[in-house]
C-alpha positions as CSV (number, residue, x, y, z in Angstrom):
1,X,3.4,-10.2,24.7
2,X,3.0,-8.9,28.6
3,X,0.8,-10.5,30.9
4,X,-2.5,-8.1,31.6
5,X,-0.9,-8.0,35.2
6,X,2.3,-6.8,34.2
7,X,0.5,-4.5,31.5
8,X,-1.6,-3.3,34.6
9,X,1.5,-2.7,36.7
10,X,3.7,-0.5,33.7
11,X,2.2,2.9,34.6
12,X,-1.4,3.2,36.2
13,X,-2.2,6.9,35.0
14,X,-2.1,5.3,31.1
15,X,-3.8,2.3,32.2
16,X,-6.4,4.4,33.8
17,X,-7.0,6.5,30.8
18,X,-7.3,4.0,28.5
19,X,-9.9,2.6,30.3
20,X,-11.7,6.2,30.6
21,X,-11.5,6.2,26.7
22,X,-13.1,2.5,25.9
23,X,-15.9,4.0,28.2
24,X,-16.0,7.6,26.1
25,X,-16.3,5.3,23.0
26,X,-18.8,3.6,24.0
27,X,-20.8,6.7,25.0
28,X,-19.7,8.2,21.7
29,X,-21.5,5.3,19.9
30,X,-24.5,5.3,21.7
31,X,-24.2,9.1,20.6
32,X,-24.1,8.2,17.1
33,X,-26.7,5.8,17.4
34,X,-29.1,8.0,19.2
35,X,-27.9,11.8,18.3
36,X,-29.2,12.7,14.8
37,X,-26.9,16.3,15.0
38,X,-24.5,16.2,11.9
39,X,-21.3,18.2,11.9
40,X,-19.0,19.3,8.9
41,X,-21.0,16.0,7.4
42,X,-20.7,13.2,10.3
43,X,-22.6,12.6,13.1
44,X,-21.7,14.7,15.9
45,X,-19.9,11.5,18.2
46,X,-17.6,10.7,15.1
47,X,-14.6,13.1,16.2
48,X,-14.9,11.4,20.1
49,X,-15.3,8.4,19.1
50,X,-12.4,8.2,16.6
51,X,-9.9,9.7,19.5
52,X,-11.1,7.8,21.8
53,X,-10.4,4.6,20.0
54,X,-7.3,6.0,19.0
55,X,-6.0,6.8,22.5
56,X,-7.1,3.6,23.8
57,X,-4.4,2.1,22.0
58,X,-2.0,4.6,22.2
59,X,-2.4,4.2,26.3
60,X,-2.1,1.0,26.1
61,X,1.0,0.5,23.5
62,X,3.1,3.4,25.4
63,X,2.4,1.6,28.8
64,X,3.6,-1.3,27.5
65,X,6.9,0.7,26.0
66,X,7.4,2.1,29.2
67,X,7.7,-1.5,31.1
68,X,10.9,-2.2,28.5
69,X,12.9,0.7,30.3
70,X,16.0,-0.7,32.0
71,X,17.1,2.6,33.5
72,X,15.1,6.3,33.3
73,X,11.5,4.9,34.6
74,X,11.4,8.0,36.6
75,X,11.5,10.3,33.5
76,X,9.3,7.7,31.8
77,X,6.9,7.8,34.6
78,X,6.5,11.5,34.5
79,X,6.4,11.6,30.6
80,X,3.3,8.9,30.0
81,X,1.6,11.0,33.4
82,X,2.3,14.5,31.6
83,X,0.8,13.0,28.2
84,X,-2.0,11.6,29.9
85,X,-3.2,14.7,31.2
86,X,-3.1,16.9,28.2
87,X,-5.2,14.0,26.8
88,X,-7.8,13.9,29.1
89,X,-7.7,17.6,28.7
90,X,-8.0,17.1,25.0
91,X,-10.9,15.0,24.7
92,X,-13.0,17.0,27.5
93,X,-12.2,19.6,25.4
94,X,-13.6,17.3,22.1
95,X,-16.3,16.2,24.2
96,X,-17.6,19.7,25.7
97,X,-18.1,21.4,22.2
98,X,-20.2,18.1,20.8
99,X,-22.2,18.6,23.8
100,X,-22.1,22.6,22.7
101,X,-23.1,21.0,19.0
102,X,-20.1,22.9,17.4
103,X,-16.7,22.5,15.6
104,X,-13.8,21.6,18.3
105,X,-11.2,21.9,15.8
106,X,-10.3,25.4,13.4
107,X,-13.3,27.4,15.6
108,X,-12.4,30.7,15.3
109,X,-16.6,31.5,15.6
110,X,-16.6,33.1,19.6
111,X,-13.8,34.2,21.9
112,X,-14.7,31.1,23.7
113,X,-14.4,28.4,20.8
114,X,-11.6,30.1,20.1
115,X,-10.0,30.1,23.5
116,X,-11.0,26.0,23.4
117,X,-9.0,25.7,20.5
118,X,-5.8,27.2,21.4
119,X,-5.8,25.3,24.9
120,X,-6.3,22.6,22.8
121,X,-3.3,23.3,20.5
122,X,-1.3,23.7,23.7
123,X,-2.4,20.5,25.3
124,X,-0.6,18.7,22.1
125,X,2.3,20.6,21.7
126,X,3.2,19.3,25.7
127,X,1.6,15.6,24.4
128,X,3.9,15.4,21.7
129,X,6.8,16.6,23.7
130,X,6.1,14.2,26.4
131,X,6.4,11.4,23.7
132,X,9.2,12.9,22.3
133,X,10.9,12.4,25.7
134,X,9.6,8.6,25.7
135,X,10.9,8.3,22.1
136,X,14.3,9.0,23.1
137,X,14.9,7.0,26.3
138,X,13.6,3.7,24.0
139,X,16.5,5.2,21.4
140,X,19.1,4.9,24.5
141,X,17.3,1.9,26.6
142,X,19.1,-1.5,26.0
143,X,16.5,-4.1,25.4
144,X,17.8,-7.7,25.0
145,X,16.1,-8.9,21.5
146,X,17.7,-6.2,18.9
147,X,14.4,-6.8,16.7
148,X,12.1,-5.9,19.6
149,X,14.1,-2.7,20.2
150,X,14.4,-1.4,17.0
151,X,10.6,-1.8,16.1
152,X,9.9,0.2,19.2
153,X,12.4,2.9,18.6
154,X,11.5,3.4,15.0
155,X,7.8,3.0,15.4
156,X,7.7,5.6,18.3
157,X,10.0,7.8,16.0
158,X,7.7,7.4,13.0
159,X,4.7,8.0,15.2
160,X,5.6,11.5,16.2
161,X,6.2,12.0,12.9
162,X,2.4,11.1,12.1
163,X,1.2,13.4,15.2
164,X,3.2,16.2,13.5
165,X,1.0,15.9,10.5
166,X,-1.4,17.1,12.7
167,X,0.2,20.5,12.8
168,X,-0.6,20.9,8.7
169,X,-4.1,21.1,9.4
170,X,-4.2,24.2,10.9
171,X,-3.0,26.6,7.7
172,X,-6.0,28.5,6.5
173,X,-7.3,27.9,3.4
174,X,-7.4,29.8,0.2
175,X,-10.9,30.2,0.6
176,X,-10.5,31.6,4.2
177,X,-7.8,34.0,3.9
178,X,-10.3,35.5,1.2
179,X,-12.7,35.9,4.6
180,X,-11.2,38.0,7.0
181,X,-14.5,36.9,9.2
182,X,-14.1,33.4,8.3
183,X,-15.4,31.5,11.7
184,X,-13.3,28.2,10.9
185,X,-9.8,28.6,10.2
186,X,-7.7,25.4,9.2
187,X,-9.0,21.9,7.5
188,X,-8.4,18.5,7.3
189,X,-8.8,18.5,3.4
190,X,-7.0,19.4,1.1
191,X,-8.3,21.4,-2.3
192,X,-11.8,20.3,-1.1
193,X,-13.9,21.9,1.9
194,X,-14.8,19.9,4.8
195,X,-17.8,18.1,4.9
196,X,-18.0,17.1,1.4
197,X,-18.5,13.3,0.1
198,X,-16.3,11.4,2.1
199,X,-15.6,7.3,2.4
200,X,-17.7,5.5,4.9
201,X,-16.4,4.2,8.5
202,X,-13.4,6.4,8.1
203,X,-15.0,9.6,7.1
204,X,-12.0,10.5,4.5
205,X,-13.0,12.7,1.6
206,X,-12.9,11.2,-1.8
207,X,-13.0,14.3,-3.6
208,X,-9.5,16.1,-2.7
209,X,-6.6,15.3,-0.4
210,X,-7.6,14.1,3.3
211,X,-4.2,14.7,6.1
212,X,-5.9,12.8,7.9
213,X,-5.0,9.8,6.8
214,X,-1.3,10.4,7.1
215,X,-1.9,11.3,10.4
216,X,-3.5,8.2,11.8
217,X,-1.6,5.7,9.5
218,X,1.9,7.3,11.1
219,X,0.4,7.8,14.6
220,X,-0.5,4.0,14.7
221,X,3.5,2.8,13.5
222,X,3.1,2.8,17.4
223,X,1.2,-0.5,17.6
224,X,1.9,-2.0,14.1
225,X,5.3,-2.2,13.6
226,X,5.7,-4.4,17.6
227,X,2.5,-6.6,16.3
228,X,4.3,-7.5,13.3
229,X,7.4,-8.4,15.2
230,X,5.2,-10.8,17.4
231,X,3.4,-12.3,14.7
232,X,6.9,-13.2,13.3
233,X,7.8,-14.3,16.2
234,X,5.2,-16.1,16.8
235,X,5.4,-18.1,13.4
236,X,8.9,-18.8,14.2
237,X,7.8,-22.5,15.6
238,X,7.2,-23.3,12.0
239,X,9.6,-21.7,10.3
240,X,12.6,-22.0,11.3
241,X,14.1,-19.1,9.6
242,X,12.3,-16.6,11.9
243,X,13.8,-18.0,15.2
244,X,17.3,-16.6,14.0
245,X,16.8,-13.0,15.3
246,X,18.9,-11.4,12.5
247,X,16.4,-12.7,10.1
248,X,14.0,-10.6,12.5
249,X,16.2,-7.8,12.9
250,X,16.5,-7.5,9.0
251,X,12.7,-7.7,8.6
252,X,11.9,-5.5,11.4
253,X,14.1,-2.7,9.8
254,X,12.5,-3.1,6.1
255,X,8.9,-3.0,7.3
256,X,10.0,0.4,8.8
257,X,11.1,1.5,6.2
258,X,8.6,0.5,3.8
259,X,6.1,2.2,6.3
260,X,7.8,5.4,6.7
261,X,8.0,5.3,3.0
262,X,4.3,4.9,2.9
263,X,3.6,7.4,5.2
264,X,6.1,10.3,3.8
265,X,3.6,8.8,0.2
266,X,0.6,9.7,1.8
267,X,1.2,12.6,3.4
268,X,2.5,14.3,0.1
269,X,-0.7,12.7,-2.0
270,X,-2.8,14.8,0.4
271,X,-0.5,17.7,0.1
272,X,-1.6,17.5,-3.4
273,X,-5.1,17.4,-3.1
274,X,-5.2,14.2,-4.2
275,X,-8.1,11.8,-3.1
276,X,-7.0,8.3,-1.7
277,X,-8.5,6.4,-3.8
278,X,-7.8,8.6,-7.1
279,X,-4.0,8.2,-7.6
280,X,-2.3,9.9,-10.7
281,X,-0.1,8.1,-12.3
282,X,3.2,9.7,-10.1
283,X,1.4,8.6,-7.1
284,X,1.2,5.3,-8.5
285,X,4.9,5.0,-9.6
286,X,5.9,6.1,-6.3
287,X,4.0,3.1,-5.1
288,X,5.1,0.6,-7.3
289,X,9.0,1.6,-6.2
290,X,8.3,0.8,-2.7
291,X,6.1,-2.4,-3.4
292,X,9.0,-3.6,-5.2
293,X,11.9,-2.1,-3.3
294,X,10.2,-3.4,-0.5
295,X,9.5,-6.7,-1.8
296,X,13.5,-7.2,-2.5
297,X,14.3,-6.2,1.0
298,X,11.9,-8.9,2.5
299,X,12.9,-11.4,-0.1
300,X,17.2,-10.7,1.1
301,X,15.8,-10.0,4.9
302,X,14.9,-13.5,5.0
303,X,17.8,-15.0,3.9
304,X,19.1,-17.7,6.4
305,X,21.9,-16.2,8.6
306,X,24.2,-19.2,9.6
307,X,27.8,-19.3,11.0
308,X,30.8,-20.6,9.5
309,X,30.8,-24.4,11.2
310,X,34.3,-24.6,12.5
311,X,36.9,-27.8,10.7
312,X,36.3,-31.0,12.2
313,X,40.2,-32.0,13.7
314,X,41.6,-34.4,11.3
315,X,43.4,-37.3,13.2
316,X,46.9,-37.1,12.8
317,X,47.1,-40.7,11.5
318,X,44.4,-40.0,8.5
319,X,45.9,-38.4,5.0
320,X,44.2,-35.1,4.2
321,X,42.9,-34.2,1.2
322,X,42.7,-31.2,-1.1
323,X,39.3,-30.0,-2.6
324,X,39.6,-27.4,-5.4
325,X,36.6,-25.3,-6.2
């Protein structure tokens, strides 16, 4: 894991903006604590809060990515400074329509909500480039442990995918196309309105499909996939079958896997209008293959990997021998 000072050192305009978010979430907690406006179901603070939270680690995690560049730091630079200023942009956006005590998100109601949410649209198409172009220097960087490489490349890869999601939520509805008027225009359910019964903490509906939760499981690959790497590395002093980085390479490669799995699972279980907590039985067969597909890989990933030990010279005086099988 990097030192903070190193961490402080990777690129300061990420640093400095995930500090600015603990600080919003903070603010946004006092907000639910103290706000008794409801929106679409939640308190009002939810959405900041959430983000915030959610870009503190992403700030932090693509700092740290950035540090691992041997060569292109310059693009990298520019790239984490581009994405963090469509996210400030972003969340004064968020932030400026809670203090307006309306929707930031599908507001079609005035000129201006409307106006927020396109800018708002725009500021994550450049995001989402921006870490597309971090994506693919980590895919051509040359980082010394193969395990740690690969769980950043894949994680950043499956992350875009998980912001992409995003993009989903803005189709109209059935019930909206019905309203040429309709002031909201996009939802984060799925065969269930907005706002409906929903899971506590996470605000998920439990009635219908919720893309939400593709969207941050695949968005946060990003810091996952690297902590499981260090946790296995980190458990390698007492078992010895971790410190063989093949061993780590192999494991690295089927937790991605199983997570992309899970993700491309959840996002088509929402698709469906299906609640999160109220498989069908495809759902759950779908699940069971990767559990035990999964399970196999891990169980031949940790295999010990040893090389061939080389023939002891036989002294020229001694008599061989012949061993059959």
């Amino acid at each position: 894991m990097p030192s903070l000072v190193a961490l402080t050192r990777s690129h300061r305009p990420l640093i400095w903006f995930s500090a600015a978010m603990a600080v919003l979430a903070l603010v946004s907690a006092v907000g639910i604590a103290v706000d008794d406006r409801v929106l679409v179901g939640v308190p009002i603070w939810t959405k900041p809060f959430k983000f915030s939270v959610s870009f503190v680690a992403y700030g932090l995690t693509l700092a740290w990515m950035l540090s691992l560049l041997p060569r292109g730091r310059r693009v990298g630079w520019w790239a984490g400074t581009v994405l963090t200023l469509t996210g400030t942009v972003e969340m004064v956006l968020i932030t400026l329509q809670v203090i307006r005590g309306t929707q930031s998100h599908f507001n079609n109601a005035t000129p201006f909500d409307n106006a927020v949410f396109q800018l708002m649209g725009a500021t994550v198409l450049v995001l989402w480039l921006s870490a597309l172009v971090i994506a693919v220097l980590l895919l051509r960087a040359r980082i010394l442990d193969r395990a740690l490489a690969w769980a950043v490349r894949l994680s950043s890869l499956i992350a875009l995918a998980g912001t992409a999601v995003g993009y989903l939520m803005v189709r109209p509805t059935p019930e909206q196309l019905a309203r040429p008027d309709s002031p909201i225009l996009g939802a984060h359910s799925v065969g269930t309105p907005d706002g409906g019964p929903s899971m506590p903490l996470t605000g998920w509906a439990e009635t219908g499909g919720d893309l939400r939760i593709a969207h941050f499981f695949g968005m946060h690959a990003l810091q996952l996939l690297p902590l499981l790497l260090f946790a296995l590395t980190a458990l390698a002093t007492r078992f010895t079958r971790l410190a063989d980085e093949r061993v780590r390479l192999r494991l690295t490669l089927t937790a991605s896997a199983v997570y992309t799995a899970v993700f491309a699972l959840l996002t088509w279980q929402a698709l469906r209008g299906q609640a999160l907590l109220s498989p069908d039985g495809t759902t759950l067969a779908a699940a069971g293959t990767i559990l035990l597909l999964g399970g196999a890989s891990t169980a031949l990933s940790l295999r010990a990997t040893t090389a061939a030990p080389s023939p002891e010279p036989t002294p020229a005086s001694a008599p061989t021998e012949t061993f059959s099988a």
